[in-house]
Amino acid sequence: GAGLRRWEQGMSKFYNGLIRLVRFALPDMETVWEEPFDGEAAVFCPNHAASFGPIAMCAFFSLRDQCHPWLNAGIMERKEIPAYVRQDYWWEPGCFFEPLLNMTLPYLMALLLPPILGSVPGVPVYHDNRVIRTFRKSLEYVAQGEHLVIFSEQPAGHGSSEMELNRGFLQVAPLICKRTGKALKFYPVHVDRAARRITVSKPVPYDPALPLKEQEDGIMQALSKSILGK
């Protein structure tokens, strides 16, 4: 209805204002393509670079207006945020201010993150039976000719990630192909804050003629080389 449209317009203005603020506060970043982008349905898979990777992709990536990031639902829902912040260690473990941070930062983030992340035109990612919402929203965006941004690294505490990538997100490829006829291409992306560069490597296409299981390793190896450097 009209009320929902006004709310969506308000969120869009809020998000665009945040992006303008980020672009004003941070140095610009260049997007470098290993090969020209063909406009076909794509999943861009960047390194997380702590919190900078998502910020860079939303504010500086050359296709940012056509992309929709997957967002962990655990940091979008106020009740879940304190546990998420403590688990992921948003401060240096054992630091002098740890007791104070432990009592304040999780609850401060619970106030700040929902309106910020709720304004992002993204896809909430659930890890329970609500995961169908994740795939449904992804399908909706791709059907409209848009693209996805998925961070596949698994957090491993303060400022670090596991040295293996999650691969569950690959399930979106056969689903989208079945519903829309579009065969996704997975693009490895490396965000280099020091060089102020977002490098997009040659894509790895999903082949609808083959079972996903036979393609997983090849796709993940290409992503690992860019994201983890191995």
mmCIF file with all atom_site columns, N, CA and C in Angstrom, residues 55-81:
data_model
loop_
_atom_site.group_PDB
_atom_site.id
_atom_site.type_symbol
_atom_site.label_atom_id
_atom_site.label_alt_id
_atom_site.label_comp_id
_atom_site.label_asym_id
_atom_site.label_entity_id
_atom_site.label_seq_id
_atom_site.pdbx_PDB_ins_code
_atom_site.Cartn_x
_atom_site.Cartn_y
_atom_site.Cartn_z
_atom_site.occupancy
_atom_site.B_iso_or_equiv
_atom_site.pdbx_formal_charge
_atom_site.auth_seq_id
_atom_site.auth_comp_id
_atom_site.auth_asym_id
_atom_site.auth_atom_id
_atom_site.pdbx_PDB_model_num
ATOM 1  N N  . ILE A 1 55 ? 31.546 -2.285  3.121   1.00 0.00 ? 55 ILE A N  1
ATOM 2  C CA . ILE A 1 55 ? 31.444 -0.837  2.920   1.00 0.00 ? 55 ILE A CA 1
ATOM 3  C C  . ILE A 1 55 ? 31.928 -0.461  1.521   1.00 0.00 ? 55 ILE A C  1
ATOM 4  N N  . ALA A 1 56 ? 33.066 -1.029  1.118   1.00 0.00 ? 56 ALA A N  1
ATOM 5  C CA . ALA A 1 56 ? 33.633 -0.718  -0.194  1.00 0.00 ? 56 ALA A CA 1
ATOM 6  C C  . ALA A 1 56 ? 32.706 -1.152  -1.327  1.00 0.00 ? 56 ALA A C  1
ATOM 7  N N  . MET A 1 57 ? 32.119 -2.343  -1.188  1.00 0.00 ? 57 MET A N  1
ATOM 8  C CA . MET A 1 57 ? 31.251 -2.834  -2.253  1.00 0.00 ? 57 MET A CA 1
ATOM 9  C C  . MET A 1 57 ? 29.976 -2.006  -2.372  1.00 0.00 ? 57 MET A C  1
ATOM 10 N N  . CYS A 1 58 ? 29.459 -1.519  -1.263  1.00 0.00 ? 58 CYS A N  1
ATOM 11 C CA . CYS A 1 58 ? 28.238 -0.714  -1.296  1.00 0.00 ? 58 CYS A CA 1
ATOM 12 C C  . CYS A 1 58 ? 28.489 0.721   -1.734  1.00 0.00 ? 58 CYS A C  1
ATOM 13 N N  . ALA A 1 59 ? 29.681 1.245   -1.419  1.00 0.00 ? 59 ALA A N  1
ATOM 14 C CA . ALA A 1 59 ? 29.936 2.664   -1.679  1.00 0.00 ? 59 ALA A CA 1
ATOM 15 C C  . ALA A 1 59 ? 30.757 2.929   -2.936  1.00 0.00 ? 59 ALA A C  1
ATOM 16 N N  . PHE A 1 60 ? 31.670 2.000   -3.292  1.00 0.00 ? 60 PHE A N  1
ATOM 17 C CA . PHE A 1 60 ? 32.623 2.313   -4.360  1.00 0.00 ? 60 PHE A CA 1
ATOM 18 C C  . PHE A 1 60 ? 32.596 1.368   -5.557  1.00 0.00 ? 60 PHE A C  1
ATOM 19 N N  . PHE A 1 61 ? 32.036 0.189   -5.428  1.00 0.00 ? 61 PHE A N  1
ATOM 20 C CA . PHE A 1 61 ? 32.013 -0.761  -6.536  1.00 0.00 ? 61 PHE A CA 1
ATOM 21 C C  . PHE A 1 61 ? 31.277 -0.149  -7.718  1.00 0.00 ? 61 PHE A C  1
ATOM 22 N N  . SER A 1 62 ? 31.824 -0.321  -8.912  1.00 0.00 ? 62 SER A N  1
ATOM 23 C CA . SER A 1 62 ? 31.258 0.353   -10.092 1.00 0.00 ? 62 SER A CA 1
ATOM 24 C C  . SER A 1 62 ? 29.830 -0.093  -10.416 1.00 0.00 ? 62 SER A C  1
ATOM 25 N N  . LEU A 1 63 ? 29.418 -1.281  -9.976  1.00 0.00 ? 63 LEU A N  1
ATOM 26 C CA . LEU A 1 63 ? 28.059 -1.764  -10.214 1.00 0.00 ? 63 LEU A CA 1
ATOM 27 C C  . LEU A 1 63 ? 27.201 -1.714  -8.953  1.00 0.00 ? 63 LEU A C  1
ATOM 28 N N  . ARG A 1 64 ? 27.566 -0.876  -8.001  1.00 0.00 ? 64 ARG A N  1
ATOM 29 C CA . ARG A 1 64 ? 26.890 -0.872  -6.695  1.00 0.00 ? 64 ARG A CA 1
ATOM 30 C C  . ARG A 1 64 ? 25.386 -0.632  -6.805  1.00 0.00 ? 64 ARG A C  1
ATOM 31 N N  . ASP A 1 65 ? 24.951 0.156   -7.791  1.00 0.00 ? 65 ASP A N  1
ATOM 32 C CA . ASP A 1 65 ? 23.529 0.459   -7.915  1.00 0.00 ? 65 ASP A CA 1
ATOM 33 C C  . ASP A 1 65 ? 22.723 -0.708  -8.473  1.00 0.00 ? 65 ASP A C  1
ATOM 34 N N  . GLN A 1 66 ? 23.410 -1.733  -8.965  1.00 0.00 ? 66 GLN A N  1
ATOM 35 C CA . GLN A 1 66 ? 22.724 -2.906  -9.523  1.00 0.00 ? 66 GLN A CA 1
ATOM 36 C C  . GLN A 1 66 ? 22.927 -4.153  -8.670  1.00 0.00 ? 66 GLN A C  1
ATOM 37 N N  . CYS A 1 67 ? 23.554 -3.988  -7.491  1.00 0.00 ? 67 CYS A N  1
ATOM 38 C CA . CYS A 1 67 ? 23.930 -5.139  -6.673  1.00 0.00 ? 67 CYS A CA 1
ATOM 39 C C  . CYS A 1 67 ? 23.211 -5.133  -5.323  1.00 0.00 ? 67 CYS A C  1
ATOM 40 N N  . HIS A 1 68 ? 22.997 -6.339  -4.807  1.00 0.00 ? 68 HIS A N  1
ATOM 41 C CA . HIS A 1 68 ? 22.301 -6.510  -3.545  1.00 0.00 ? 68 HIS A CA 1
ATOM 42 C C  . HIS A 1 68 ? 23.089 -7.492  -2.673  1.00 0.00 ? 68 HIS A C  1
ATOM 43 N N  . PRO A 1 69 ? 23.648 -7.002  -1.568  1.00 0.00 ? 69 PRO A N  1
ATOM 44 C CA . PRO A 1 69 ? 24.472 -7.867  -0.722  1.00 0.00 ? 69 PRO A CA 1
ATOM 45 C C  . PRO A 1 69 ? 23.639 -8.792  0.148   1.00 0.00 ? 69 PRO A C  1
ATOM 46 N N  . TRP A 1 70 ? 24.165 -9.985  0.372   1.00 0.00 ? 70 TRP A N  1
ATOM 47 C CA . TRP A 1 70 ? 23.615 -10.864 1.397   1.00 0.00 ? 70 TRP A CA 1
ATOM 48 C C  . TRP A 1 70 ? 24.051 -10.319 2.750   1.00 0.00 ? 70 TRP A C  1
ATOM 49 N N  . LEU A 1 71 ? 23.111 -10.221 3.698   1.00 0.00 ? 71 LEU A N  1
ATOM 50 C CA . LEU A 1 71 ? 23.377 -9.661  5.020   1.00 0.00 ? 71 LEU A CA 1
ATOM 51 C C  . LEU A 1 71 ? 23.003 -10.679 6.085   1.00 0.00 ? 71 LEU A C  1
ATOM 52 N N  . ASN A 1 72 ? 23.904 -10.935 7.011   1.00 0.00 ? 72 ASN A N  1
ATOM 53 C CA . ASN A 1 72 ? 23.633 -11.865 8.099   1.00 0.00 ? 72 ASN A CA 1
ATOM 54 C C  . ASN A 1 72 ? 22.454 -11.362 8.919   1.00 0.00 ? 72 ASN A C  1
ATOM 55 N N  . ALA A 1 73 ? 21.385 -12.135 8.968   1.00 0.00 ? 73 ALA A N  1
ATOM 56 C CA . ALA A 1 73 ? 20.190 -11.717 9.702   1.00 0.00 ? 73 ALA A CA 1
ATOM 57 C C  . ALA A 1 73 ? 20.480 -11.517 11.185  1.00 0.00 ? 73 ALA A C  1
ATOM 58 N N  . GLY A 1 74 ? 21.534 -12.169 11.693  1.00 0.00 ? 74 GLY A N  1
ATOM 59 C CA . GLY A 1 74 ? 21.886 -12.048 13.104  1.00 0.00 ? 74 GLY A CA 1
ATOM 60 C C  . GLY A 1 74 ? 22.317 -10.663 13.515  1.00 0.00 ? 74 GLY A C  1
ATOM 61 N N  . ILE A 1 75 ? 22.756 -9.838  12.559  1.00 0.00 ? 75 ILE A N  1
ATOM 62 C CA . ILE A 1 75 ? 23.136 -8.467  12.899  1.00 0.00 ? 75 ILE A CA 1
ATOM 63 C C  . ILE A 1 75 ? 22.114 -7.461  12.381  1.00 0.00 ? 75 ILE A C  1
ATOM 64 N N  . MET A 1 76 ? 20.934 -7.957  12.048  1.00 0.00 ? 76 MET A N  1
ATOM 65 C CA . MET A 1 76 ? 19.856 -7.071  11.615  1.00 0.00 ? 76 MET A CA 1
ATOM 66 C C  . MET A 1 76 ? 18.708 -7.061  12.615  1.00 0.00 ? 76 MET A C  1
ATOM 67 N N  . GLU A 1 77 ? 18.667 -8.055  13.494  1.00 0.00 ? 77 GLU A N  1
ATOM 68 C CA . GLU A 1 77 ? 17.575 -8.180  14.449  1.00 0.00 ? 77 GLU A CA 1
ATOM 69 C C  . GLU A 1 77 ? 18.060 -7.809  15.843  1.00 0.00 ? 77 GLU A C  1
ATOM 70 N N  . ARG A 1 78 ? 17.443 -6.791  16.418  1.00 0.00 ? 78 ARG A N  1
ATOM 71 C CA . ARG A 1 78 ? 17.906 -6.173  17.667  1.00 0.00 ? 78 ARG A CA 1
ATOM 72 C C  . ARG A 1 78 ? 18.175 -7.191  18.779  1.00 0.00 ? 78 ARG A C  1
ATOM 73 N N  . LYS A 1 79 ? 17.308 -8.169  18.942  1.00 0.00 ? 79 LYS A N  1
ATOM 74 C CA . LYS A 1 79 ? 17.454 -9.126  20.034  1.00 0.00 ? 79 LYS A CA 1
ATOM 75 C C  . LYS A 1 79 ? 18.671 -10.028 19.863  1.00 0.00 ? 79 LYS A C  1
ATOM 76 N N  . GLU A 1 80 ? 19.085 -10.262 18.632  1.00 0.00 ? 80 GLU A N  1
ATOM 77 C CA . GLU A 1 80 ? 20.181 -11.192 18.358  1.00 0.00 ? 80 GLU A CA 1
ATOM 78 C C  . GLU A 1 80 ? 21.547 -10.517 18.312  1.00 0.00 ? 80 GLU A C  1
ATOM 79 N N  . ILE A 1 81 ? 21.573 -9.206  18.157  1.00 0.00 ? 81 ILE A N  1
ATOM 80 C CA . ILE A 1 81 ? 22.840 -8.504  17.928  1.00 0.00 ? 81 ILE A CA 1
ATOM 81 C C  . ILE A 1 81 ? 23.826 -8.617  19.093  1.00 0.00 ? 81 ILE A C  1
#
